[in-house]
Coordinates of C-alpha atoms and ligand atoms in Angstrom, one line a residue:
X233 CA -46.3 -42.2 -50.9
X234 CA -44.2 -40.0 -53.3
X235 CA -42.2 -36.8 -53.3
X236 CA -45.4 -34.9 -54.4
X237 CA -46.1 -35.1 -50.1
X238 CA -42.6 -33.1 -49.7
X239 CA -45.0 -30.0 -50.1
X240 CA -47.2 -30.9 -47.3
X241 CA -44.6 -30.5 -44.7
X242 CA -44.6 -27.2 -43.0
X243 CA -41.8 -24.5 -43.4
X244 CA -39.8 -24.3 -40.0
X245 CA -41.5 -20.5 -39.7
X246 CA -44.5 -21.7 -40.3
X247 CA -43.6 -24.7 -37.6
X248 CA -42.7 -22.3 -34.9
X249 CA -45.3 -20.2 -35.1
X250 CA -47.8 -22.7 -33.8
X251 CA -49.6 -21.5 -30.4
X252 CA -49.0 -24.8 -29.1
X253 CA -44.5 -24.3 -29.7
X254 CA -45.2 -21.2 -27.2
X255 CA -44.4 -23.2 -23.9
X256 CA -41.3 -25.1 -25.1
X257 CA -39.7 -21.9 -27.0
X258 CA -40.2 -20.2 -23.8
X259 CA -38.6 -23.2 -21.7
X260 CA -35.8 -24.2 -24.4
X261 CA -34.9 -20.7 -26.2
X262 CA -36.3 -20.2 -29.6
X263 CA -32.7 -21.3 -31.4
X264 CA -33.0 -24.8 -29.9
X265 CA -36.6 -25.6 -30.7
X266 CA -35.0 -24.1 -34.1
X267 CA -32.8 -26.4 -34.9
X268 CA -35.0 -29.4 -33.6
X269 CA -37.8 -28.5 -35.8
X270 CA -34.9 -28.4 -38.9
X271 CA -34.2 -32.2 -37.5
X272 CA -37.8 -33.5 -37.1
X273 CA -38.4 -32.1 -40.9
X274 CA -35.6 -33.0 -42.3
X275 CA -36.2 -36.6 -41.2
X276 CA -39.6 -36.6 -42.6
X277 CA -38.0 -35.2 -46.4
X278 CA -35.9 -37.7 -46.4
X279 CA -38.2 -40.7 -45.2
X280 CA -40.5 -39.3 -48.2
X281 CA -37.6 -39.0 -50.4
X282 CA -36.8 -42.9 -49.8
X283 CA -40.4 -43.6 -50.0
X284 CA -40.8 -45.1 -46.3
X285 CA -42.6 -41.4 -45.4
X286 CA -46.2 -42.7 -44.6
X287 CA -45.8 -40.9 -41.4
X288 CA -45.2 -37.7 -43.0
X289 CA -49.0 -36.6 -43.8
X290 CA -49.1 -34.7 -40.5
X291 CA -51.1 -31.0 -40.0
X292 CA -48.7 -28.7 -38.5
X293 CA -50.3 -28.9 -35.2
X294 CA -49.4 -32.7 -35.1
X295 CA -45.6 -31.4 -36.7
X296 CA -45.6 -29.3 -33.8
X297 CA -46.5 -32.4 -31.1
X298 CA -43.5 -33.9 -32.5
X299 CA -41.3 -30.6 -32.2
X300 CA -42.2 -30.5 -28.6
X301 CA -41.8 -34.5 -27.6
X302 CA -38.3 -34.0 -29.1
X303 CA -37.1 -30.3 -27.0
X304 CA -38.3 -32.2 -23.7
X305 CA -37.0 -35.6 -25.0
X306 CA -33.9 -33.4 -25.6
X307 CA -33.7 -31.5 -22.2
X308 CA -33.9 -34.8 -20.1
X309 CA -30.4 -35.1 -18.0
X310 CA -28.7 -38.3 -19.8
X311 CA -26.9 -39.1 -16.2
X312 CA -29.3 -40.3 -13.7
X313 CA -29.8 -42.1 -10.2
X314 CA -29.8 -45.7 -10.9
X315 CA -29.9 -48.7 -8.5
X316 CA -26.7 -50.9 -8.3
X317 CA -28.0 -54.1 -7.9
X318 CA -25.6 -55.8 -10.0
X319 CA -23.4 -57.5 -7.3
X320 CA -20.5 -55.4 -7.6
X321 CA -19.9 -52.8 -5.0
X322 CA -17.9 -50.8 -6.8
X323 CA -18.9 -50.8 -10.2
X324 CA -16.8 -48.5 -12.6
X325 CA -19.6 -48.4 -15.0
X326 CA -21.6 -47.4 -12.7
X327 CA -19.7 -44.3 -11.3
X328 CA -17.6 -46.4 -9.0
X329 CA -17.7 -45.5 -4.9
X330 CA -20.9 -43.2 -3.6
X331 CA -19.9 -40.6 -1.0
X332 CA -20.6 -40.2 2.4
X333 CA -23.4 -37.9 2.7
X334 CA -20.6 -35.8 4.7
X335 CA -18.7 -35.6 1.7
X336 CA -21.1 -35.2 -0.6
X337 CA -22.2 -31.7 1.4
X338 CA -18.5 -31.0 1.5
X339 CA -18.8 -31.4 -2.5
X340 CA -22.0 -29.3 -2.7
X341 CA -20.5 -26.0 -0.6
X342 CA -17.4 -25.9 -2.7
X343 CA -19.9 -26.3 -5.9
X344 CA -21.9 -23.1 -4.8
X345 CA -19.6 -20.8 -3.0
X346 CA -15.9 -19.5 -3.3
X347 CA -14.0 -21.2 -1.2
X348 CA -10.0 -20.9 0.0
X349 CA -8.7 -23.9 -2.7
X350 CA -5.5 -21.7 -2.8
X351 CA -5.5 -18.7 -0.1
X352 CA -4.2 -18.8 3.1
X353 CA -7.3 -16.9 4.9
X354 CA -4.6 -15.6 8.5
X355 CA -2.6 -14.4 5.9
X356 CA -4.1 -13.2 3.2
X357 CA -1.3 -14.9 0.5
X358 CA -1.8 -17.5 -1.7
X359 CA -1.6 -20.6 -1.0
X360 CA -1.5 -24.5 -2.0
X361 CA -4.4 -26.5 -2.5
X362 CA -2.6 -29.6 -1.7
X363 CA -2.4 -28.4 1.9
X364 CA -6.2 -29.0 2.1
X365 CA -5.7 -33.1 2.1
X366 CA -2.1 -33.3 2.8
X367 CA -1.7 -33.6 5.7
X368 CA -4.7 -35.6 6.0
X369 CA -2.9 -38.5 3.9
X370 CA 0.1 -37.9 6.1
X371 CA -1.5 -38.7 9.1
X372 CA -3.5 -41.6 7.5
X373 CA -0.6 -43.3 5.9
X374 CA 2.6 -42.3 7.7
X375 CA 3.8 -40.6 4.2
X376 CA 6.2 -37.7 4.5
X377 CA 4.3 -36.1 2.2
X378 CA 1.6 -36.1 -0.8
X379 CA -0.4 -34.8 -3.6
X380 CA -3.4 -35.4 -5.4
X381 CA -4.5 -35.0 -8.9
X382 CA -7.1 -36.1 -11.3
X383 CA -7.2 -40.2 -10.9
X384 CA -4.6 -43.1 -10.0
X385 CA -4.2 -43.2 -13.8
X386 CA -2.8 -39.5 -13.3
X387 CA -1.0 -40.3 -10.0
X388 CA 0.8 -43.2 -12.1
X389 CA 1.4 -40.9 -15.2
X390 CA 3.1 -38.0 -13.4
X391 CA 4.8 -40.1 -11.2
X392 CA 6.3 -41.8 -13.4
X393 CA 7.2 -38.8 -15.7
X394 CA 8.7 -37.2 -13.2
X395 CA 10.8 -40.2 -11.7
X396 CA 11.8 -41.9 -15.1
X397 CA 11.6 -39.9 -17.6
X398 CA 14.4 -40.6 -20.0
X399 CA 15.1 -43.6 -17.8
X400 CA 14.3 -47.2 -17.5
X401 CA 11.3 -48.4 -15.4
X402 CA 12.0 -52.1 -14.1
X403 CA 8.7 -53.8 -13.7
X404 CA 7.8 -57.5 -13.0
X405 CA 6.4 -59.4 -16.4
X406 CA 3.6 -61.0 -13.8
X407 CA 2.8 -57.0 -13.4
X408 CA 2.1 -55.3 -16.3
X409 CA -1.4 -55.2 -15.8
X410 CA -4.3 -53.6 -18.0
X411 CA -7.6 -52.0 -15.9
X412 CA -10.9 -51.7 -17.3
X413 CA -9.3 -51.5 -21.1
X414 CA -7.8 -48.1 -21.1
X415 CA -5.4 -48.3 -18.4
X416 CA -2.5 -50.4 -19.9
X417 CA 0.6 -50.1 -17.9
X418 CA 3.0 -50.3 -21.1
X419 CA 1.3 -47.4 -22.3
X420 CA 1.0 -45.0 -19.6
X421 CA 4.6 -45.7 -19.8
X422 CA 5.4 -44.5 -22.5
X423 CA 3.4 -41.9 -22.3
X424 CA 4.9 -40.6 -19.9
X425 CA 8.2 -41.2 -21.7
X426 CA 10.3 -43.5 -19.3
X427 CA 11.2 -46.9 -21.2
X428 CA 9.9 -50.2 -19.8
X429 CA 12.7 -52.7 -19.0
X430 CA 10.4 -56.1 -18.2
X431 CA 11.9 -58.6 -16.1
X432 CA 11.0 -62.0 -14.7
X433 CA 8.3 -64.0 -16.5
X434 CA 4.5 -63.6 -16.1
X435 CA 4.1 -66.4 -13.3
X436 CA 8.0 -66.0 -11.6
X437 CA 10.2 -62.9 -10.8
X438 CA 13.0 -63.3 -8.5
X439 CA 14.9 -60.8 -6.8
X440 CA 18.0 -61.8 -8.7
X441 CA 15.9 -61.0 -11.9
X442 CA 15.2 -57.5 -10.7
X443 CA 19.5 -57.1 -9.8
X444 CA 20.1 -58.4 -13.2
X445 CA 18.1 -55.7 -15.1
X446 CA 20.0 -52.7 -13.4
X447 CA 21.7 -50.3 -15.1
X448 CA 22.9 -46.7 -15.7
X449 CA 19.9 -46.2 -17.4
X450 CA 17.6 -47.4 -14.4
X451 CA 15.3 -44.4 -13.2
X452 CA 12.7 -46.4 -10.9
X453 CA 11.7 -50.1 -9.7
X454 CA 7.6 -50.1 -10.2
X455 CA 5.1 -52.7 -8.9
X456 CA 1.6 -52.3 -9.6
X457 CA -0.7 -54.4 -7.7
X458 CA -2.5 -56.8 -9.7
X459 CA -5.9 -55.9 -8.6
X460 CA -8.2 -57.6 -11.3
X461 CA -6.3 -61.1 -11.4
X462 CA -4.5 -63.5 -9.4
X463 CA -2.2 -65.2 -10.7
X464 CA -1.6 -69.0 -8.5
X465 CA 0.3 -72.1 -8.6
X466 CA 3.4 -72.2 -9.4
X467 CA 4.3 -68.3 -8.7
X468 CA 7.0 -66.0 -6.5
X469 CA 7.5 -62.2 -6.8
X470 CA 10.1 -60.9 -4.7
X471 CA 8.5 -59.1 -1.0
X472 CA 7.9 -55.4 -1.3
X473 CA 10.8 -55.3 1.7
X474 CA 13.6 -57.4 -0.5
X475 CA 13.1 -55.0 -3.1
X476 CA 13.5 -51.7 -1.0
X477 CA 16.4 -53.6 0.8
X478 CA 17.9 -53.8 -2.9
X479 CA 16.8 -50.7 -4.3
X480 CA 17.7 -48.4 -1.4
X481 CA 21.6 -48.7 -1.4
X482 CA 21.6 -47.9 -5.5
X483 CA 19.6 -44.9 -4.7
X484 CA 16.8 -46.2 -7.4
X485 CA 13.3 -45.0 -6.6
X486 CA 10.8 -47.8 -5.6
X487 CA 7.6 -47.2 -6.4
X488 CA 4.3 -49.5 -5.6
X489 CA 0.6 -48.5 -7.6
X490 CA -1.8 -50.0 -5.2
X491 CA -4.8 -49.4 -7.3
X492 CA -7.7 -49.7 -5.3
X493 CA -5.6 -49.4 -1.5
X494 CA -6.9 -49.4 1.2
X495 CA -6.7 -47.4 4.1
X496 CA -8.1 -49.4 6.8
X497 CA -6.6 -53.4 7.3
X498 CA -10.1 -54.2 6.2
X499 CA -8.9 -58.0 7.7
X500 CA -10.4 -56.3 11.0
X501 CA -13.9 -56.0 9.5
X502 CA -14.1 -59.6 8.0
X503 CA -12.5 -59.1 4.3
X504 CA -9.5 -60.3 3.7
X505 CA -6.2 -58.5 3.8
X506 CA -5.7 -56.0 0.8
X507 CA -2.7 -54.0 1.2
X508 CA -2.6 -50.6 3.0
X509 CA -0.3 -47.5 1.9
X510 CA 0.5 -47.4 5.4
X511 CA 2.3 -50.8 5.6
X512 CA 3.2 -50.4 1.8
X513 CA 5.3 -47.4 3.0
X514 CA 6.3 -49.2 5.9
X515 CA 7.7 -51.9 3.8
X516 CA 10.3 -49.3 2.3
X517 CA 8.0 -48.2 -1.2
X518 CA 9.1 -44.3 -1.9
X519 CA 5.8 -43.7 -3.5
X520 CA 2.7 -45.2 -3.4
X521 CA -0.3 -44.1 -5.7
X522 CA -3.8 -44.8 -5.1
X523 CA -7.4 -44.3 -6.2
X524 CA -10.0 -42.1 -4.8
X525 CA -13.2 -43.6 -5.9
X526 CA -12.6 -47.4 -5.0
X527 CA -12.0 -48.9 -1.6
X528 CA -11.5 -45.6 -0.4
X529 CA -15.0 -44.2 -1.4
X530 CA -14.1 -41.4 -2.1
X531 CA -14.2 -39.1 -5.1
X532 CA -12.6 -39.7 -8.2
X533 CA -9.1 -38.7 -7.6
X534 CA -5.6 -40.1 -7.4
X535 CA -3.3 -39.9 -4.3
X536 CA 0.3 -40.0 -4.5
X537 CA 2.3 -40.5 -1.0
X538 CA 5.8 -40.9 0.0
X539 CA 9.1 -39.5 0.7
X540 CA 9.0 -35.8 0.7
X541 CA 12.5 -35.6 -1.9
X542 CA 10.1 -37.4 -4.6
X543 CA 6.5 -35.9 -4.0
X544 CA 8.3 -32.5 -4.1
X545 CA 9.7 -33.1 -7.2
X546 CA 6.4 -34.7 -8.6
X547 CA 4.5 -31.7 -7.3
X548 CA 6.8 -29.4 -9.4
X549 CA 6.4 -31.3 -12.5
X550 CA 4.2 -28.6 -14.8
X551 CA 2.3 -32.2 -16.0
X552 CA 0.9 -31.8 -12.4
X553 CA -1.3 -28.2 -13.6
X554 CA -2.8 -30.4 -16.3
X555 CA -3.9 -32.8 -14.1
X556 CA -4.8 -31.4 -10.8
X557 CA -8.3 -31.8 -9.2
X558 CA -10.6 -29.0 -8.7
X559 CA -12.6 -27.8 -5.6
X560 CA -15.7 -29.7 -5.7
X561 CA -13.6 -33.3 -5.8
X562 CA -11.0 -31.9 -3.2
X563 CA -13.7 -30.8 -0.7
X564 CA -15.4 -34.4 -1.0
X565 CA -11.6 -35.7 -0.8
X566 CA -10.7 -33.9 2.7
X567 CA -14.2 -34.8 4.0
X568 CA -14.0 -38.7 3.2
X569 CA -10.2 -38.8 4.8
X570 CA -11.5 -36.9 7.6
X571 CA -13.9 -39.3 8.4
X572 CA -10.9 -41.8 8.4
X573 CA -9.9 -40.6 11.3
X574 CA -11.9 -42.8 13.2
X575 CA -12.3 -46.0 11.7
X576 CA -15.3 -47.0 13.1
X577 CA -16.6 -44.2 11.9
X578 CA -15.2 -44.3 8.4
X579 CA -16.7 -47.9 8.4
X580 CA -20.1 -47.0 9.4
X581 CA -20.2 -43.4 7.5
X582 CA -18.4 -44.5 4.1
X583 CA -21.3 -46.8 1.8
X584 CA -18.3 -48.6 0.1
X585 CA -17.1 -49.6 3.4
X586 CA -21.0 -50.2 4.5
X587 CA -21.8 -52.4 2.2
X588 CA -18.8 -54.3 2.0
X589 CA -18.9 -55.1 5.7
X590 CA -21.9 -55.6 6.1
X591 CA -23.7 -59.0 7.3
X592 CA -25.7 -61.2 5.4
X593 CA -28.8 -61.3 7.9
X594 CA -28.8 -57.4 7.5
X595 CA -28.8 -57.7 3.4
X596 CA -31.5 -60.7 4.0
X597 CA -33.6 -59.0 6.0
X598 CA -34.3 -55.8 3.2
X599 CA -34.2 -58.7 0.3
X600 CA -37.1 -60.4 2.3
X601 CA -38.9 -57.0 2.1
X602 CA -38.5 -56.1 -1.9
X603 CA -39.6 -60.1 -2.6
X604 CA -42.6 -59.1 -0.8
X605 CA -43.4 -55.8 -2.7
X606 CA -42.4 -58.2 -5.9
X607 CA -45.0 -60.7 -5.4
X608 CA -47.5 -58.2 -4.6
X609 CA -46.8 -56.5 -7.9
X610 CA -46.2 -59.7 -10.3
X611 CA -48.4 -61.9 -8.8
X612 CA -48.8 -65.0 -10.2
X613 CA -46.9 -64.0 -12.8
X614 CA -43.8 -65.0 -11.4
X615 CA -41.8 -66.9 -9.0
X616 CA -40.1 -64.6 -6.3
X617 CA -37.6 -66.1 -4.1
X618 CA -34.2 -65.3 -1.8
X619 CA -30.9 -66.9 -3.2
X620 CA -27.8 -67.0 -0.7
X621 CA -25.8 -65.3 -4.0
X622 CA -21.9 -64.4 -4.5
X623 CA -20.8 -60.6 -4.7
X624 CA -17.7 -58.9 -5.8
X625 CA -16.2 -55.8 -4.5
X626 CA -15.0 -54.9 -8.3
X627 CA -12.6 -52.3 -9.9
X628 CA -10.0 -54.5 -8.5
X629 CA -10.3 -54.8 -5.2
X630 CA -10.5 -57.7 -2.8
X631 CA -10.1 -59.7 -6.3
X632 CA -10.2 -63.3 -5.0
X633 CA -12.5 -62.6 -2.6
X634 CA -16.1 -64.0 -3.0
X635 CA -18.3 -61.8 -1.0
X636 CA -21.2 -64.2 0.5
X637 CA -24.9 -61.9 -0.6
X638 CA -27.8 -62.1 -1.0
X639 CA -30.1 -61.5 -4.2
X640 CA -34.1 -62.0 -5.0
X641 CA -34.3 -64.0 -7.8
X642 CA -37.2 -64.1 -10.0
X643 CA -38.6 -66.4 -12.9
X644 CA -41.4 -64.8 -14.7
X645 CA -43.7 -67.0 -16.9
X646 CA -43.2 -64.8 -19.8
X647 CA -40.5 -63.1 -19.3
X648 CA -37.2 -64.5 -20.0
X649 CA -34.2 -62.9 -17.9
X650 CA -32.8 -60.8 -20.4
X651 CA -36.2 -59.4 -20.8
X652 CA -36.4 -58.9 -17.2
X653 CA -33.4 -57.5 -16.6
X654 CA -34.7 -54.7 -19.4
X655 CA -37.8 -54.2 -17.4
X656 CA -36.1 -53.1 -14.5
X657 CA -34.2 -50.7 -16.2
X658 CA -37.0 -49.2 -17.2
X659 CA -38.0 -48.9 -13.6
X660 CA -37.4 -44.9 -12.3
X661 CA -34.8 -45.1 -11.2
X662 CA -33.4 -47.5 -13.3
X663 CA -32.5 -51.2 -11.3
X664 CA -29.4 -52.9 -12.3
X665 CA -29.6 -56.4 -11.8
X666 CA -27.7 -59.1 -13.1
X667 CA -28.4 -62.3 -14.8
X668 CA -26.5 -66.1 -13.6
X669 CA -27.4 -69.4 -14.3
X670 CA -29.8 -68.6 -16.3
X671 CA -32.2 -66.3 -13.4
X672 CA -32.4 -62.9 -13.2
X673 CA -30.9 -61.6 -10.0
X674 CA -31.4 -58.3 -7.8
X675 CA -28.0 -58.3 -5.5
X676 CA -28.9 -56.6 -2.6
X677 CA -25.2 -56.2 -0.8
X678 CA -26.0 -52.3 -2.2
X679 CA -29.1 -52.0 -1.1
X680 CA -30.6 -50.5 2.2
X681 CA -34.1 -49.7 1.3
X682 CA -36.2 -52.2 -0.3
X683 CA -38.1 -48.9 -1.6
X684 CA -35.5 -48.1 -4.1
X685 CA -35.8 -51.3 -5.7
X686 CA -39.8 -50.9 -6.0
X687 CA -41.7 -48.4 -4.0
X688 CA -44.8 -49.2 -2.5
X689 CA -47.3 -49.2 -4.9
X690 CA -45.7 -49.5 -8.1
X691 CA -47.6 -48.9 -11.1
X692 CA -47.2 -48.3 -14.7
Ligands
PLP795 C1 -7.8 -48.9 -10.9 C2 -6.3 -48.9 -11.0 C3 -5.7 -47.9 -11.7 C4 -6.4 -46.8 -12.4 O1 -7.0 -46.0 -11.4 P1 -8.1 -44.9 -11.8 O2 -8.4 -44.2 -10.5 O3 -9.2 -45.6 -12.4 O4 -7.5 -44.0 -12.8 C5 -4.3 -48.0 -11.8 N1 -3.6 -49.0 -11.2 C6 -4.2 -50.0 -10.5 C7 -3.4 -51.1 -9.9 C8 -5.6 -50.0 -10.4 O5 -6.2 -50.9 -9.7

């Protein structure tokens, strides 16, 4: 191979006018297969230039193949429908909570039509889009009133902007948590430029700790609930209620992020107890902040709720324009709290809530039916069998909490896990499974059709 073959590629003219470039120009605009033919060739110059262009001896016909391969390769949607088989319920890398189909037609008629996000329709004014969920959360929670914007990182941002800026924050050293990498509490902090006074130590705070950090400069007492990590033994944070009780008098907001709250005492389902913003509230917090797209399953949004004197104020904040939510996740907002209403409902209706309530002999039951489909498709190529299994309900929620499940697990004979977890994400759609002890594992707490794991009669 030498440079000599630079003259056998085609020109990109020459490329595009091949009979066969017809169908994709038409489908992908004559511009785009443009520039993709410019890559293609340019790729081939250089392999030739660096001698490792064996490849490069093509007829233009076969150039224009390879034009064509890339447009669609190109035009395929990069997200996509995968299966969450990975054990935990709400998996932020996986797009977190799916919405009740309710919801998600909520989401789809704000998507295609106009809709009143800010007009009072009686009246013909304008009006608030808050309005459309506000009173929604004020009924759920007992708030005096509320807002929403983009995500609980938002909620957390503007809140604390708007209470503390300038000020000092006072927030527990067993508290100052980090989420998923990005969402460091120092930092939103002073980003939102209120200065963090730390108090206690990481496994003890006492009340008299929080007394002794008061100052002038104090603008807001913040908890955050530490929802990825416990931290045991020898530990003791002050109640919610002692701090209110202390907080109150000095007229010094008290403010509690609850992360992935709750809105139902999910203790009557069979979880265990993760705080509510109703009984947060009730426990004399101001403001409470609280994710959308966890236990709530929901959208992605953030919900701020409290006393009306500090959600007015936060609602007036011009941070609050730069971080609002639009139509299509405030439709799928007001439909997933209206379902709320009723709690059964919101439990049966809600697939977060499914899947976290549901019972073992249920999830064994559609397990038993994919191992089947398994074994008809490997064979005797592998061993297929049920394994009573551990599940999570992730983005920290319910952190303790081992969530009994049930996964398939399967040991092929030539395939080791890692390689068969790969093979299922080449499934369409992709399966997320997980690997432990060494077996690959297909949770199935997420799963209530054996047929999206593998349909029928799979074949390659
Ligand atoms: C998840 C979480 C956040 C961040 O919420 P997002 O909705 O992901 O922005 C903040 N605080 C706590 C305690 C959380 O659990």
């Amino acid at each position: 191979m030498n440079r000599e073959n630079l003259k056998f590629l085609p020109s990109i003219d020459r490329l595009l006018s091949e009979p066969s470039l017809a169908p994709a120009i038409a489908e992908h605009g004559r511009e785009h297969v443009r520039n993709i033919a410019r890559k293609v060739i340019e790729k081939a110059r250089k392999a030739i230039a660096e001698g490792t262009g064996e490849s490069a001896l093509k007829s233009p016909e076969e150039w224009a193949d390879v034009v064509k391969k890339a447009a669609g390769e190109f035009s395929r949607p990069r997200l996509s429908e995968i299966v969450n088989c990975s054990g935990v319920v709400v998996h932020t890398n996986l797009g977190r909570a799916l919405l009740a189909e309710e919801a998600a037609k909520a989401a789809y008629m704000a998507a295609i039509h106009n809709v009143n996000l800010e007009y009072d329709v009686e009246e013909g004014t304008r009006g608030d889009r808050d309005d459309l969920v506000e009173e929604l959360i004020i009924e759920l929670t007992g708030a005096e009133a509320a807002t929403v914007v983009n995500n609980n990182a938002a909620a957390v941002l503007l809140a604390l902007n708007t209470l503390s800026f300038g000020g000092e924050t006072i927030v527990s050293r067993g508290e100052l948590i980090e989420i998923g990498g990005s969402f460091r509490l120092p930092e939103i902090m002073s980003k939102s430029g209120c200065a963090l006074k730390e108090v206690g130590t990481t496994n003890r705070t006492h009340l008299a700790d929080y007394e002794e950090a008061v100052s002038e400069k104090t603008a807001l007492i913040l908890r955050a609930h530490t929802s990825n990590y416990r931290i045991i033994g020898f530990t003791t944070q002050p109640s919610n209620v002692d701090i209110a009780k202390f907080a109150k008098p000095k007229n010094i907001p008290f403010m509690v992020d609850l992360g992935s709250g709750a809105f139902l005492d999910l203790s009557r389902f069979g979880l265990p107890h993760e705080p509510t913003a109703r009984e947060t509230l009730n426990e004399g917090a101001d403001i409470v902040t609280i994710s959308g797209d966890k236990l709530l399953g929901g959208p992605q949004a953030g919900i701020i709720a409290g006393k009306r004197e500090f959600v007015s104020r936060i609602k007036k904040n011009h941070l609050k324009r730069a971080l609002r939510c639009g139509k299509i996740t405030l439709a799928a907002l007001e439909s997933t709290l209206r379902i709320y209403l009723n709690p059964e409902a919101a439990i049966k209706n809600i697939p977060t809530l499914r899947y976290l309530t549901r019972s073992v002999d249920e999830i064994r039951a559609v397990a038993a039916k994919a191992k089947e489909r398994l074994e008809k498709y490997f064979g005797g190529a592998a061993e297929i069998y049920l394994l009573d299994d551990i599940c999570h309900a992730g983005s920290g929620a319910l952190p303790e909490m081992d969530i009994p499940s049930v996964s398939v697990a399967i040991r092929h004979k030539e395939m080791g896990p890692n390689e068969l977890a790969a093979w299922f994400r080449r499934l369409s759609p992709p399966v997320i499974g997980r690997v432990g002890d060494d077996v690959f594992r297909l949770d199935m707490r997420c799963v209530e059709n054996a047929d999206s794991v593998i349909p029928e009669n799979l074949t390659f």
